[in-house]
Coordinates of C-alpha atoms and ligand atoms in Angstrom, one line a residue:
M1230 CA 12.4 -5.8 35.6
A1231 CA 8.6 -5.5 35.2
A1232 CA 7.6 -3.5 32.1
R1233 CA 6.1 -0.1 33.0
L1234 CA 3.9 -0.4 29.9
M1235 CA 3.3 -3.3 27.6
I1236 CA 1.7 -2.4 24.4
V1237 CA 0.2 -5.3 22.4
S1238 CA -0.8 -4.0 19.0
D1239 CA -2.2 -5.4 15.8
L1240 CA -0.3 -4.2 12.7
D1241 CA -2.5 -3.7 9.6
H1242 CA -4.9 -0.7 10.0
T1243 CA -3.9 -0.4 13.7
M1244 CA -0.1 0.3 14.1
V1245 CA 0.2 0.7 10.3
D1246 CA -2.1 3.0 8.4
H1247 CA -2.3 1.8 4.8
H1248 CA -4.1 4.9 3.8
D1249 CA -1.2 7.2 4.8
P1250 CA 1.7 7.0 2.4
E1251 CA 3.6 9.4 4.6
N1252 CA 3.3 7.1 7.6
M1253 CA 2.9 10.1 9.9
S1254 CA 1.1 8.5 12.8
L1255 CA 3.5 5.6 12.8
L1256 CA 6.5 7.9 12.8
R1257 CA 4.9 9.9 15.7
F1258 CA 4.4 6.7 17.6
N1259 CA 8.0 5.6 16.9
A1260 CA 9.5 8.8 18.3
L1261 CA 7.3 8.6 21.4
W1262 CA 8.2 5.0 22.0
E1263 CA 12.0 5.3 21.5
S1264 CA 12.2 8.5 23.6
N1265 CA 10.0 7.6 26.5
Y1266 CA 9.3 3.8 26.6
R1267 CA 11.9 1.7 24.9
H1268 CA 14.2 1.5 28.0
D1269 CA 11.6 0.3 30.5
S1270 CA 8.6 -1.0 28.5
L1271 CA 7.6 -3.8 26.1
L1272 CA 6.4 -3.6 22.6
V1273 CA 4.5 -6.6 21.3
F1274 CA 3.2 -6.9 17.8
S1275 CA 0.3 -9.2 17.4
T1276 CA -0.6 -9.8 13.7
G1277 CA -2.7 -12.2 11.6
R1278 CA 0.2 -12.3 9.1
S1279 CA 2.5 -15.3 8.8
P1280 CA 6.3 -14.7 9.4
I1281 CA 6.8 -14.2 5.6
L1282 CA 4.1 -11.5 5.2
Y1283 CA 5.2 -9.9 8.5
K1284 CA 8.8 -9.6 7.3
Q1285 CA 7.5 -8.1 4.0
L1286 CA 5.5 -5.4 5.9
R1287 CA 8.6 -4.5 7.9
K1288 CA 10.5 -3.8 4.7
E1289 CA 7.6 -1.6 3.4
K1290 CA 6.8 0.5 6.4
P1291 CA 8.9 2.3 9.0
M1292 CA 8.1 -0.1 11.8
L1293 CA 10.0 -0.5 15.1
S1294 CA 11.5 -3.7 16.3
P1295 CA 9.2 -5.3 18.8
D1296 CA 10.4 -7.2 21.9
I1297 CA 7.9 -10.0 21.2
T1298 CA 6.2 -10.9 17.9
I1299 CA 3.0 -12.8 17.8
M1300 CA 2.1 -14.0 14.3
S1301 CA -0.5 -16.0 12.4
V1302 CA -3.4 -14.9 14.7
G1303 CA -1.8 -15.9 18.0
T1304 CA -0.5 -19.2 16.9
E1305 CA 3.3 -18.3 16.7
I1306 CA 5.1 -16.4 19.5
T1307 CA 8.7 -15.4 19.1
Y1308 CA 11.1 -13.3 21.2
G1309 CA 13.6 -10.6 20.3
D1310 CA 15.3 -9.7 17.0
S1311 CA 16.4 -13.2 16.4
M1312 CA 12.7 -14.2 16.7
L1313 CA 13.3 -17.2 19.0
P1314 CA 10.1 -19.3 18.9
D1315 CA 8.2 -20.2 22.1
N1316 CA 8.1 -24.0 21.9
G1317 CA 5.9 -24.3 25.0
W1318 CA 3.2 -22.5 23.1
V1319 CA 3.4 -24.9 20.2
E1320 CA 2.9 -27.8 22.5
I1321 CA -0.2 -26.3 24.0
L1322 CA -1.6 -25.7 20.5
N1323 CA -1.1 -29.3 19.4
Q1324 CA -3.8 -30.4 21.8
K1325 CA -7.1 -31.4 20.1
W1326 CA -5.8 -30.2 16.7
D1327 CA -5.7 -32.1 13.5
R1328 CA -4.9 -30.0 10.5
N1329 CA -5.7 -32.7 8.0
V1330 CA -9.3 -33.0 9.3
V1331 CA -9.7 -29.3 8.9
T1332 CA -8.5 -29.2 5.3
E1333 CA -10.6 -32.3 4.5
E1334 CA -13.8 -30.9 5.9
T1335 CA -13.3 -27.3 4.6
S1336 CA -12.7 -28.6 1.0
K1337 CA -16.4 -29.5 1.0
F1338 CA -17.4 -25.8 1.3
T1339 CA -17.6 -24.1 -2.1
E1340 CA -18.1 -20.7 -0.4
L1341 CA -14.5 -20.9 0.9
T1342 CA -11.5 -19.8 -1.2
L1343 CA -8.2 -20.8 0.2
Q1344 CA -5.7 -18.0 1.0
A1345 CA -2.1 -17.9 -0.3
E1346 CA 0.1 -20.8 0.7
T1347 CA 2.3 -18.6 2.9
E1348 CA -0.7 -17.9 5.1
Q1349 CA -1.4 -21.6 5.8
R1350 CA 0.4 -22.4 9.0
P1351 CA 0.8 -25.4 11.3
H1352 CA -2.0 -24.1 13.6
K1353 CA -3.9 -21.9 11.1
V1354 CA -5.9 -22.7 8.0
S1355 CA -7.2 -19.5 6.3
F1356 CA -9.8 -18.7 3.6
Y1357 CA -11.6 -15.8 2.0
V1358 CA -15.4 -15.8 2.3
D1359 CA -18.0 -13.3 1.2
K1360 CA -19.4 -11.0 3.9
T1361 CA -23.0 -12.1 3.3
K1362 CA -22.1 -15.8 3.7
A1363 CA -19.7 -15.6 6.6
Q1364 CA -22.1 -16.2 9.5
A1365 CA -23.9 -19.2 8.0
V1366 CA -20.6 -20.8 6.8
T1367 CA -19.1 -20.3 10.3
K1368 CA -22.0 -22.0 11.9
E1369 CA -22.1 -25.0 9.5
L1370 CA -18.4 -25.4 9.6
S1371 CA -18.2 -25.4 13.3
D1372 CA -20.9 -28.1 13.6
C1373 CA -19.1 -30.1 11.1
L1374 CA -15.7 -30.0 12.8
E1375 CA -17.2 -30.7 16.1
K1376 CA -18.7 -33.9 14.8
R1377 CA -15.2 -34.9 13.7
G1378 CA -14.1 -34.5 17.3
L1379 CA -12.1 -31.2 16.8
D1380 CA -12.3 -28.2 19.1
V1381 CA -11.6 -25.3 16.9
K1382 CA -11.9 -21.5 16.9
I1383 CA -13.3 -19.8 13.7
I1384 CA -12.6 -16.1 13.4
Y1385 CA -13.9 -13.7 10.8
S1386 CA -11.9 -10.5 10.2
G1387 CA -11.8 -7.5 7.9
G1388 CA -15.1 -8.5 6.3
M1389 CA -13.3 -11.1 4.2
D1390 CA -10.8 -13.4 6.1
L1391 CA -11.9 -16.6 7.8
D1392 CA -9.3 -18.3 10.0
I1393 CA -9.6 -21.7 11.6
L1394 CA -7.3 -22.3 14.7
P1395 CA -7.1 -24.6 17.6
Q1396 CA -9.6 -23.5 20.3
G1397 CA -6.7 -22.6 22.7
A1398 CA -5.1 -20.3 20.1
G1399 CA -5.9 -16.7 19.0
K1400 CA -4.5 -13.3 19.9
G1401 CA -6.3 -13.2 23.2
Q1402 CA -5.1 -16.6 24.4
A1403 CA -1.5 -15.9 23.2
L1404 CA -1.6 -12.7 25.3
A1405 CA -3.0 -14.5 28.4
Y1406 CA -0.2 -17.1 28.0
L1407 CA 2.4 -14.3 28.0
L1408 CA 0.9 -12.5 31.0
K1409 CA 0.8 -15.7 32.9
K1410 CA 4.5 -16.3 32.0
F1411 CA 5.5 -12.9 33.2
K1412 CA 3.5 -13.4 36.4
T1413 CA 5.2 -16.7 37.2
E1414 CA 8.5 -14.9 36.7
G1415 CA 7.4 -12.2 39.2
I1416 CA 7.5 -9.5 36.5
P1417 CA 3.9 -8.8 35.4
P1418 CA 3.7 -5.5 33.4
V1419 CA 2.5 -2.6 35.5
N1420 CA 0.0 -1.6 32.7
T1421 CA -1.0 -3.4 29.5
L1422 CA -2.6 -1.7 26.5
V1423 CA -4.1 -3.7 23.7
C1424 CA -4.8 -2.1 20.3
G1425 CA -6.8 -3.4 17.4
D1426 CA -9.2 -2.7 14.5
S1427 CA -10.7 -6.0 13.4
G1428 CA -12.4 -9.3 14.3
N1429 CA -9.3 -11.2 15.2
D1430 CA -8.4 -8.5 17.7
A1431 CA -11.7 -8.8 19.7
E1432 CA -10.4 -11.4 22.1
L1433 CA -7.5 -9.1 23.1
F1434 CA -10.1 -6.9 24.7
S1435 CA -11.6 -9.6 26.9
I1436 CA -8.3 -10.4 28.7
P1437 CA -8.7 -9.3 32.4
D1438 CA -6.9 -6.2 33.6
V1439 CA -5.9 -4.7 30.3
Y1440 CA -6.7 -1.3 28.8
G1441 CA -7.9 -1.4 25.3
V1442 CA -8.2 0.9 22.3
M1443 CA -10.2 0.2 19.2
V1444 CA -8.7 2.6 16.7
N1445 CA -11.1 5.1 15.1
N1446 CA -11.1 3.2 11.8
A1447 CA -12.1 -0.1 13.5
Q1448 CA -14.1 -2.6 11.4
E1449 CA -17.8 -3.1 11.9
E1450 CA -17.3 -6.6 13.2
L1451 CA -15.1 -5.4 16.1
L1452 CA -17.4 -2.5 17.0
Q1453 CA -20.3 -5.0 17.0
W1454 CA -18.4 -7.4 19.2
H1455 CA -17.8 -4.5 21.6
A1456 CA -21.4 -3.4 21.6
E1457 CA -22.5 -6.9 22.5
N1458 CA -19.8 -7.9 24.9
A1459 CA -18.0 -5.0 26.5
K1460 CA -20.1 -1.9 26.2
G1461 CA -19.9 -0.8 29.9
N1462 CA -16.2 -1.4 30.3
P1463 CA -14.5 2.0 30.9
N1464 CA -11.1 0.5 30.2
I1465 CA -11.9 0.1 26.5
I1466 CA -12.2 3.1 24.2
H1467 CA -13.1 3.7 20.6
A1468 CA -10.5 6.3 19.7
K1469 CA -11.2 9.5 17.8
E1470 CA -7.9 9.1 15.9
R1471 CA -6.9 6.6 13.3
C1472 CA -4.3 3.8 13.7
A1473 CA -1.2 4.7 15.7
A1474 CA -2.5 8.1 16.5
G1475 CA -5.4 6.3 18.3
I1476 CA -2.8 4.3 20.3
I1477 CA -1.1 7.6 21.4
E1478 CA -4.6 9.0 22.2
A1479 CA -5.3 5.9 24.5
I1480 CA -1.9 6.3 26.3
G1481 CA -3.1 9.8 27.2
H1482 CA -6.7 8.8 28.0
F1483 CA -5.7 6.1 30.4
N1484 CA -2.8 8.0 31.9
L1485 CA -0.3 5.3 31.0
G1486 CA 2.7 7.7 30.7
S1487 CA 3.8 10.5 28.4
N1488 CA 1.7 10.9 25.2
S1489 CA 3.7 13.8 23.8
S1490 CA 5.6 12.6 20.8
P1491 CA 8.7 14.6 20.1
R1492 CA 7.4 14.8 16.5
D1493 CA 4.5 16.9 17.7
V1494 CA 6.7 19.5 19.3
A1495 CA 7.9 22.4 17.2
N1496 CA 10.4 23.5 19.7
F1497 CA 12.3 20.6 21.2
V1498 CA 13.3 22.5 24.3
E1499 CA 9.7 22.3 25.4
C1500 CA 9.2 18.6 24.9
K1501 CA 8.7 16.9 28.2
V1502 CA 9.6 13.3 29.0
D1503 CA 8.7 11.1 32.0
H1504 CA 12.4 10.5 32.8
V1505 CA 15.1 12.5 31.2
N1506 CA 17.3 10.0 29.4
P1507 CA 20.0 10.0 26.7
G1508 CA 17.7 8.0 24.4
F1509 CA 15.5 11.0 24.2
E1510 CA 18.5 13.1 23.2
V1511 CA 19.1 10.7 20.2
V1512 CA 15.4 10.8 19.1
K1513 CA 15.4 14.6 19.3
F1514 CA 18.7 15.0 17.4
Y1515 CA 17.6 12.9 14.4
L1516 CA 14.2 14.6 14.3
F1517 CA 16.0 17.9 14.1
Y1518 CA 18.3 16.4 11.4
E1519 CA 15.2 15.4 9.4
R1520 CA 13.5 18.8 9.7
W1521 CA 16.7 20.6 8.9
R1522 CA 17.3 18.7 5.7
R1523 CA 13.6 18.9 4.7
G1524 CA 13.9 22.7 5.3
E1525 CA 11.2 22.6 7.9
A1526 CA 13.1 23.5 11.0
D1527 CA 11.7 26.2 13.3
N1528 CA 14.0 27.6 16.0
C1529 CA 16.7 25.2 14.9
E1530 CA 19.6 27.5 14.3
S1531 CA 20.0 27.9 18.0
Y1532 CA 19.8 24.2 18.5
L1533 CA 22.6 23.7 15.9
A1534 CA 24.6 26.5 17.4
S1535 CA 24.4 25.0 20.9
M1536 CA 25.3 21.6 19.6
E1537 CA 28.4 23.1 17.8
A1538 CA 29.4 25.0 20.8
S1539 CA 29.2 22.0 23.1
A1540 CA 30.9 19.6 20.7
D1541 CA 34.2 18.6 22.2
P1542 CA 36.9 19.7 19.6
S1543 CA 38.4 16.2 19.8
A1544 CA 35.1 14.4 19.3
I1545 CA 35.0 12.2 16.2
V1546 CA 32.5 10.5 14.0
V1547 CA 33.5 7.2 12.4
F1548 CA 31.4 6.7 9.2
P1549 CA 30.4 3.3 7.9
S1550 CA 33.0 3.6 5.2
G1551 CA 35.7 3.8 8.0
V1552 CA 36.3 7.5 7.2
E1553 CA 36.7 9.6 10.4
K1554 CA 35.7 13.3 10.8
T1555 CA 35.6 15.6 13.8
L1556 CA 32.1 16.2 15.2
R1557 CA 32.6 19.9 14.5
E1558 CA 33.3 19.2 10.9
C1559 CA 30.1 17.1 10.6
I1560 CA 28.0 19.8 12.2
H1561 CA 29.5 22.3 9.9
T1562 CA 28.6 20.2 6.9
L1563 CA 25.1 19.8 8.2
K1564 CA 24.8 23.5 8.5
G1565 CA 25.2 23.8 4.7
C1566 CA 22.6 21.2 4.0
Y1567 CA 19.5 23.1 5.1
G1568 CA 16.6 22.1 2.9
D1569 CA 18.7 19.9 0.6
Q1570 CA 15.9 17.3 0.7
K1571 CA 13.1 19.8 0.4
G1572 CA 10.1 18.5 -1.6
K1573 CA 11.6 15.0 -1.7
Q1574 CA 10.5 11.9 0.3
F1575 CA 12.9 12.1 3.2
R1576 CA 12.3 10.6 6.7
V1577 CA 14.5 9.6 9.5
W1578 CA 13.7 7.4 12.5
V1579 CA 15.6 5.5 15.2
D1580 CA 14.9 2.0 16.5
R1581 CA 16.2 -0.1 19.3
V1582 CA 17.6 2.8 21.3
L1583 CA 19.5 1.3 24.2
S1584 CA 21.5 3.4 26.7
T1585 CA 24.1 1.9 29.0
P1586 CA 25.8 4.1 31.7
V1587 CA 29.6 4.0 31.6
G1588 CA 30.3 6.4 34.4
S1589 CA 28.3 8.8 36.5
S1590 CA 27.4 11.2 33.7
T1591 CA 28.3 9.3 30.5
W1592 CA 26.3 6.8 28.5
L1593 CA 26.9 4.6 25.5
V1594 CA 23.7 4.8 23.4
K1595 CA 23.3 2.1 20.8
F1596 CA 20.6 2.5 18.1
D1597 CA 19.6 1.8 14.5
K1598 CA 19.4 5.0 12.5
W1599 CA 17.1 4.7 9.5
E1600 CA 16.9 7.1 6.6
L1601 CA 14.3 6.9 3.8
S1602 CA 15.4 9.0 0.9
G1603 CA 13.3 8.8 -2.2
N1604 CA 12.8 5.0 -2.6
E1605 CA 16.1 4.1 -0.9
R1606 CA 16.0 2.9 2.7
C1607 CA 19.3 2.7 4.6
C1608 CA 20.3 1.9 8.1
C1609 CA 23.3 2.3 10.3
V1610 CA 23.8 0.5 13.6
T1611 CA 25.2 3.4 15.6
T1612 CA 26.9 3.8 18.9
A1613 CA 27.1 7.3 20.4
K1614 CA 29.0 8.3 23.6
I1615 CA 26.9 11.0 25.2
N1616 CA 27.8 13.1 28.3
A1617 CA 25.5 15.0 30.6
K1618 CA 26.4 18.6 30.3
G1619 CA 25.9 19.9 33.8
S1620 CA 25.7 18.2 37.1
G1621 CA 22.6 16.2 36.1
A1622 CA 20.9 14.9 33.0
S1623 CA 18.4 17.7 33.1
D1624 CA 21.0 20.2 31.9
G1625 CA 21.2 18.6 28.5
F1626 CA 23.6 16.3 26.8
A1627 CA 26.7 16.7 24.7
W1628 CA 27.7 14.1 22.0
V1629 CA 31.2 12.9 22.4
N1630 CA 31.9 10.2 19.8
V1631 CA 29.8 8.5 17.2
Q1632 CA 30.5 5.3 15.3
Q1633 CA 28.4 3.8 12.6
K1634 CA 28.2 0.5 10.6
W1635 CA 25.8 -0.3 7.8
L1636 CA 23.1 -2.8 8.7
E1637 CA 23.5 -5.7 6.3
G1638 CA 21.3 -5.3 3.3
Y1639 CA 20.6 -1.6 4.0
E1640 CA 23.9 0.0 2.8
K1641 CA 23.6 3.4 1.0
K1642 CA 24.8 3.2 -2.6
D1643 CA 26.1 6.8 -2.8
D1644 CA 27.2 7.5 0.8
S1645 CA 28.3 11.1 0.1
T1646 CA 24.9 12.3 1.3
W1647 CA 25.0 10.3 4.5
L1648 CA 25.8 12.9 7.2
F1649 CA 25.2 11.3 10.5
Ligands
LIG1290 C1 -3.8 -11.5 7.9 C2 -3.3 -12.9 7.4 C3 -4.5 -13.7 6.9 C4 -5.6 -13.7 8.0 C5 -6.0 -12.3 8.4 C6 -7.0 -12.2 9.4 O1 -4.2 -10.8 6.8 O2 -2.4 -12.8 6.4 O3 -4.1 -15.0 6.7 O4 -6.7 -14.4 7.5 O5 -4.8 -11.6 8.8 O6 -6.6 -12.8 10.6
LIG1291 MG1 -5.8 -5.2 11.6

């Protein structure tokens, strides 16, 4: 199926706000994506980071799992959770590229300081260079490599990073390659939104037929590129909001679908979705659960009461330890935990929400439930059987059974405080 919306987003200072230790805009985006878009849209992360630094960031921040990951400034494309590499892309990049010549020539430039070994990749050689010297060095280097018969692309980002890539590489070219691939398969995305903040994101905005958002905190070099190259383009905005909040703003601005994150809604009953779906029910429940335990829940007693009332007496929850409890017992325990995480770092989010219908009004919803408590981060791969209450999904949902298993490496040490 063609994606309703494909978001292609940079990570550092775009999806991820390094100045927000609470990660609020990222968590707002996550809730919006999993409730409204995960089932029929595509999430693509496009980062300058190598696979090693990318995986490190995923451990530090509450990031979702993307469908496609583009790393090392558009030189490495991988698919799915297993990160299957696109070998066709590698072959294209091998043309007119000789890494040894690049390292040989660059070693003559004293203005260039080599970045960490992890950031040197088969089709990317990266340095640091002083802002005041960047332009001159870029010019000289490009003349020098041209004389050696190489066709390279030199990109300056974040007022400090200088990347040398094959001419056909870069975030923009990688996106063009993906779009072409989808088109050939007969499934071009209905809408594509690109999101970025710095120099290596500029070329994303020059791909035809995409919407673009430069987040509010965008770097000077990107704003300057825009002023010189794309000023009159109504499909590109400079957001009023920072980072992921700017992405949500753009979804609204360009009318690409719902821009109302369940996290922004105090009363869940009022939260509207494009298509009522059981995935939304899961997002809503865990948001309620977070607020309840943080002691921040408004109008939540009635939500809990209705959940308790609609819980089938025979419904059970199987915990990661193998212990089984009835759903009613679990809701009862939760009742007594109001505010037990108050004043502490406590956040909950869900990832990879996937609903499969197993009857006319029943779904199996599989998802990862993440819980950050203090400095400990745990995750359960969860399957919930969920029923539509009335004749249609719009009458609400009732949870039937829940089964959880620890995600390897993310087990909770003391699982007595793990409630759902
Ligand atoms: C990331 C990479 C770095 C690169 C920069 C700009 O920070 O780790 O190697 O130079 O992005 O593209
Ligand atoms: Mg960035």
